[in-house]
Coordinates of C-alpha atoms in Angstrom, one line a residue:
X1 CA 18.5 335.0 124.5
X2 CA 20.8 334.6 121.4
X3 CA 24.3 333.2 121.3
X4 CA 26.0 336.6 121.3
X5 CA 24.3 337.5 124.7
X6 CA 25.5 334.2 126.2
X7 CA 29.0 334.8 125.0
X8 CA 28.9 338.3 126.6
X9 CA 27.8 336.8 129.9
X10 CA 30.7 334.3 129.7
X11 CA 33.2 337.1 129.0
X12 CA 31.8 339.3 131.8
X13 CA 32.0 336.5 134.3
X14 CA 35.6 335.7 133.2
X15 CA 36.6 339.4 133.5
X16 CA 35.0 339.6 136.9
X17 CA 36.9 336.6 138.1
X18 CA 40.1 338.1 136.6
X19 CA 40.7 334.9 134.6
X20 CA 42.2 335.0 131.1
X21 CA 40.8 333.0 128.2
X22 CA 43.8 330.7 128.4
X23 CA 43.3 330.5 132.2
X24 CA 39.7 329.4 131.8
X25 CA 40.7 326.8 129.3
X26 CA 43.2 325.3 131.8
X27 CA 40.7 325.3 134.6
X28 CA 37.9 323.6 132.6
X29 CA 40.4 321.3 130.9
X30 CA 39.4 322.3 127.4
X31 CA 41.9 323.5 124.7
X32 CA 42.6 327.2 124.4
X33 CA 41.6 327.1 120.7
X34 CA 38.2 325.6 121.7
X35 CA 37.5 328.3 124.3
X36 CA 38.5 330.9 121.7
X37 CA 36.2 329.4 119.2
X38 CA 33.3 329.5 121.7
X39 CA 34.0 333.1 122.6
X40 CA 34.0 334.2 119.0
X41 CA 30.9 332.2 118.1
X42 CA 32.6 329.8 115.8
X43 CA 31.7 326.8 118.1
X44 CA 28.5 326.2 120.0
X45 CA 29.1 325.9 123.8
X46 CA 28.0 322.6 125.3
X47 CA 26.2 322.1 128.6
X48 CA 29.4 320.4 129.9
X49 CA 31.4 323.5 129.1
X50 CA 28.7 325.8 130.7
X51 CA 28.6 323.8 133.9
X52 CA 32.4 323.6 134.2
X53 CA 32.7 327.4 133.5
X54 CA 30.0 328.1 136.2
X55 CA 32.0 326.2 138.7
X56 CA 35.3 327.8 137.9
X57 CA 34.0 331.3 137.5
X58 CA 31.7 331.2 140.5
X59 CA 28.6 332.2 138.6
X60 CA 26.2 330.1 140.6
X61 CA 25.0 328.1 137.6
X62 CA 24.0 331.1 135.5
X63 CA 25.7 330.0 132.3
X64 CA 24.1 326.6 132.4
X65 CA 20.8 328.1 133.2
X66 CA 20.9 330.4 130.2
X67 CA 22.2 327.9 127.6
X68 CA 18.8 326.2 127.0
X69 CA 17.5 329.6 125.9
X70 CA 20.3 329.7 123.3
X71 CA 19.2 326.3 122.1
X72 CA 15.6 327.6 121.6
X73 CA 17.0 330.5 119.6
X74 CA 19.2 328.4 117.4
X75 CA 16.8 325.5 116.9
X76 CA 13.5 326.0 114.9
X77 CA 10.8 327.1 117.3
X78 CA 8.7 324.0 116.6
X79 CA 11.6 321.8 117.7
X80 CA 12.0 323.3 121.2
X81 CA 9.2 321.3 122.8
X82 CA 10.7 318.0 121.7
X83 CA 14.1 318.8 123.2
X84 CA 12.5 318.7 126.6
X85 CA 10.8 315.3 126.0
X86 CA 14.1 314.0 124.5
X87 CA 16.1 315.0 127.5
X88 CA 13.6 313.5 130.0
X89 CA 12.9 310.3 128.1
X90 CA 13.5 306.9 129.7
X91 CA 13.5 305.2 126.3
X92 CA 13.6 306.5 122.7
X93 CA 12.6 304.4 119.8
X94 CA 13.6 305.9 116.5
X95 CA 12.9 304.8 112.9
X96 CA 14.3 306.4 109.8
X97 CA 13.8 305.2 106.2
X98 CA 16.0 307.7 104.3
X99 CA 18.9 308.9 106.5
X100 CA 20.9 308.2 109.6
X101 CA 19.0 309.7 112.6
X102 CA 20.3 312.9 114.1
X103 CA 21.4 311.3 117.4
X104 CA 23.7 309.0 115.4
X105 CA 25.1 311.4 112.8
X106 CA 28.7 312.4 112.5
X107 CA 29.4 316.1 112.2
X108 CA 30.3 315.8 108.6
X109 CA 27.2 313.8 107.8
X110 CA 25.0 316.3 109.7
X111 CA 26.6 319.2 107.8
X112 CA 25.9 317.5 104.5
X113 CA 22.3 317.0 105.4
X114 CA 21.7 320.5 106.8
X115 CA 23.6 322.1 103.9
X116 CA 21.8 320.2 101.1
X117 CA 20.2 322.3 98.5
X118 CA 21.8 325.5 99.6
X119 CA 18.7 326.5 101.6
X120 CA 20.7 327.6 104.7
X121 CA 23.6 330.2 104.7
X122 CA 27.0 328.9 105.9
X123 CA 26.7 330.5 109.4
X124 CA 23.2 329.0 109.9
X125 CA 24.5 325.6 108.8
X126 CA 27.2 325.7 111.5
X127 CA 24.8 326.8 114.2
X128 CA 22.4 323.9 113.4
X129 CA 25.2 321.4 113.2
X130 CA 26.5 322.5 116.6
X131 CA 23.0 322.1 118.1
X132 CA 22.7 318.6 116.6
X133 CA 26.1 317.6 118.0
X134 CA 25.1 319.0 121.5
X135 CA 21.9 316.9 121.5
X136 CA 24.1 313.8 121.2
X137 CA 25.4 314.4 124.8
X138 CA 22.5 312.3 126.0
X139 CA 24.2 309.2 124.5
X140 CA 27.0 309.6 127.1
X141 CA 25.1 310.8 130.1
X142 CA 25.6 309.0 133.4
X143 CA 21.9 308.0 133.2
X144 CA 21.3 307.7 129.5
X145 CA 17.9 306.6 128.2
X146 CA 17.5 303.3 126.4
X147 CA 18.0 304.0 122.7
X148 CA 16.6 301.8 120.1
X149 CA 17.0 302.5 116.4
X150 CA 15.6 300.9 113.2
X151 CA 17.1 302.1 109.9
X152 CA 16.2 301.1 106.4
X153 CA 19.2 299.7 104.4
X154 CA 18.6 302.5 101.9
X155 CA 19.7 305.0 104.5
X156 CA 23.0 303.2 104.9
X157 CA 23.7 303.1 101.2
X158 CA 22.9 306.8 100.3
X159 CA 26.3 308.5 99.9
X160 CA 25.4 311.6 101.9
X161 CA 28.4 313.9 101.7
X162 CA 30.3 311.5 99.5
X163 CA 31.8 308.1 100.0
X164 CA 34.4 309.2 102.6
X165 CA 31.7 310.9 104.8
X166 CA 29.5 307.8 104.5
X167 CA 32.3 305.5 105.3
X168 CA 33.0 307.5 108.5
X169 CA 29.3 307.5 109.3
X170 CA 29.1 303.7 109.0
X171 CA 32.1 303.4 111.3
X172 CA 30.5 305.7 113.8
X173 CA 27.3 303.5 113.8
X174 CA 29.4 300.5 114.7
X175 CA 31.1 302.4 117.6
X176 CA 27.8 303.7 119.0
X177 CA 26.3 300.3 118.8
X178 CA 28.8 299.1 121.4
X179 CA 27.2 301.3 124.1
X180 CA 25.2 299.1 126.5
X181 CA 22.1 301.3 126.2
X182 CA 22.0 301.4 122.4
X183 CA 20.3 298.8 120.1
X184 CA 20.5 299.1 116.4
X185 CA 18.5 297.2 113.8
X186 CA 18.4 297.4 110.0
X187 CA 15.6 296.5 107.7
X188 CA 17.2 294.8 104.7
X189 CA 16.4 296.0 101.1
X190 CA 14.9 292.6 100.2
X191 CA 12.2 293.1 102.8
X192 CA 10.3 295.0 100.2
X193 CA 7.4 297.2 101.2
X194 CA 6.9 297.9 104.9
X195 CA 4.9 300.3 107.1
X196 CA 7.7 302.7 107.6
X197 CA 8.2 303.8 104.0
X198 CA 5.8 306.8 104.5
X199 CA 8.2 308.5 107.0
X200 CA 10.2 308.3 110.1
X201 CA 9.2 308.9 113.7
X202 CA 10.4 308.8 117.3
X203 CA 8.5 307.4 120.3
X204 CA 9.6 308.7 123.7
X205 CA 8.7 306.9 126.9
X206 CA 8.6 309.6 129.5
X207 CA 8.1 309.4 133.3
X208 CA 4.6 308.5 134.7
X209 CA 4.2 305.8 132.1
X210 CA 3.4 308.3 129.3
X211 CA 4.4 308.3 125.7
X212 CA 4.8 311.0 123.1
X213 CA 5.6 310.8 119.4
X214 CA 7.7 313.1 117.3
X215 CA 6.9 313.4 113.6
X216 CA 8.6 315.5 111.0
X217 CA 7.7 316.5 107.4
X218 CA 9.3 318.7 104.8
X219 CA 8.3 321.9 106.6
X220 CA 8.4 321.2 110.3
X221 CA 8.1 318.7 113.1
X222 CA 5.4 318.2 115.7
X223 CA 5.0 316.5 119.1
X224 CA 1.9 314.3 119.3
X225 CA 0.4 312.8 122.5
X226 CA -3.0 311.7 121.1
X227 CA -3.4 308.2 122.5
X228 CA -4.9 306.8 119.3
X229 CA -2.0 308.1 117.2
X230 CA 0.6 306.9 119.7
X231 CA -1.0 303.4 119.6
X232 CA -0.8 303.4 115.8
X233 CA 2.9 304.5 115.8
X234 CA 3.7 301.8 118.4
X235 CA 2.0 299.2 116.1
X236 CA 4.2 300.5 113.3
X237 CA 7.3 300.1 115.4
X238 CA 6.4 296.5 116.3
X239 CA 5.8 295.7 112.6
X240 CA 9.1 297.3 111.6
X241 CA 11.0 295.4 114.3
X242 CA 9.5 292.2 112.9
X243 CA 10.9 293.1 109.5
X244 CA 14.4 294.1 110.8
X245 CA 17.5 291.9 111.1
X246 CA 18.7 290.9 114.5
X247 CA 21.3 293.2 116.2
X248 CA 24.2 290.9 115.2
X249 CA 23.0 290.6 111.6
X250 CA 22.4 294.3 111.4
X251 CA 25.9 295.1 112.5
X252 CA 27.3 292.5 110.1
X253 CA 25.4 294.3 107.2
X254 CA 26.8 297.6 108.3
X255 CA 30.3 296.2 108.3
X256 CA 29.9 294.7 104.8
X257 CA 28.7 298.1 103.5
X258 CA 31.7 299.8 105.1
X259 CA 34.1 297.4 103.4
X260 CA 32.4 298.3 100.1
X261 CA 33.1 302.0 100.6
X262 CA 36.6 301.3 101.9
X263 CA 37.6 299.9 98.5

C-alpha cells in the first residue's frame, strides 16, 4: 500500500462518518492545517494520528493497521525488517562515528542528511524525513526501550545543514538526554583511534533474551543475528564505552560546543 491509498481510506472513512476535515481535526485535537497537510500528502501521518482517527471515525483500527504498510513502501525495502526489531526492543545501543543517529536527529538535520548530494528528489526527501520523524515516537512511548547512545565528538562538530541547524541539533540532544530512559556518551577527539572508526551499528535486545545487530553501509543496511558477529559487536560496544566520557562530562562537552556555535 502506498501513501495515496492510505489517504483515500482516510477520506472515505471521514465521508462515511459525515465529518469534515475541520471536524476531524477538532475531534483528534490536531490543527486543521496539519490534517489538511496529511490529506494532501504533504505530511506523513503518524501512528498517533491513525489511532485517534480510527477511534473518532469508527473504522475499527483499519487506519492504524494499514499505516505500517505505508512505512514499508516509503522506507527502503531492506530497512523494513529492522523497523520491527526496533519497535519491539527492550534496549537499543547505538554508536555513530560521523553523524547524529536518526532517532536523535531534528527534522532540519535529517533533511540535510537525506538531501545531501542531490541524490533524492524533493518529494522523496520529504517522505524519508517524515518516516524518520515518525520512528522517533518510540522515545516518548509509555513503555519506551532503554536507549543508550555513543557518539564520536566529530559527529557533534560537523556543521550538517549549517551552523544554525547544528546549534539546534545540539540543543535537541541536551533535551533528549533529560529523558529517564536515555543515556548519552561522547568519545572525545583526543581519544585517538578506537574500534568504532570503521562504522556505526545498533544492538537491539529483544524479548526472549535475544540480540540482533543493525549495520549500514553506503548502499544499504542489514539485520544480523549471527551469534559470533553479535558477540564481536558487543565487545566493540564495551570498548567504545570505555573510551567515552561519563554522561555528565558528555553533556558538558555538548553544552560547550553549543556555546561555540551560538557566538
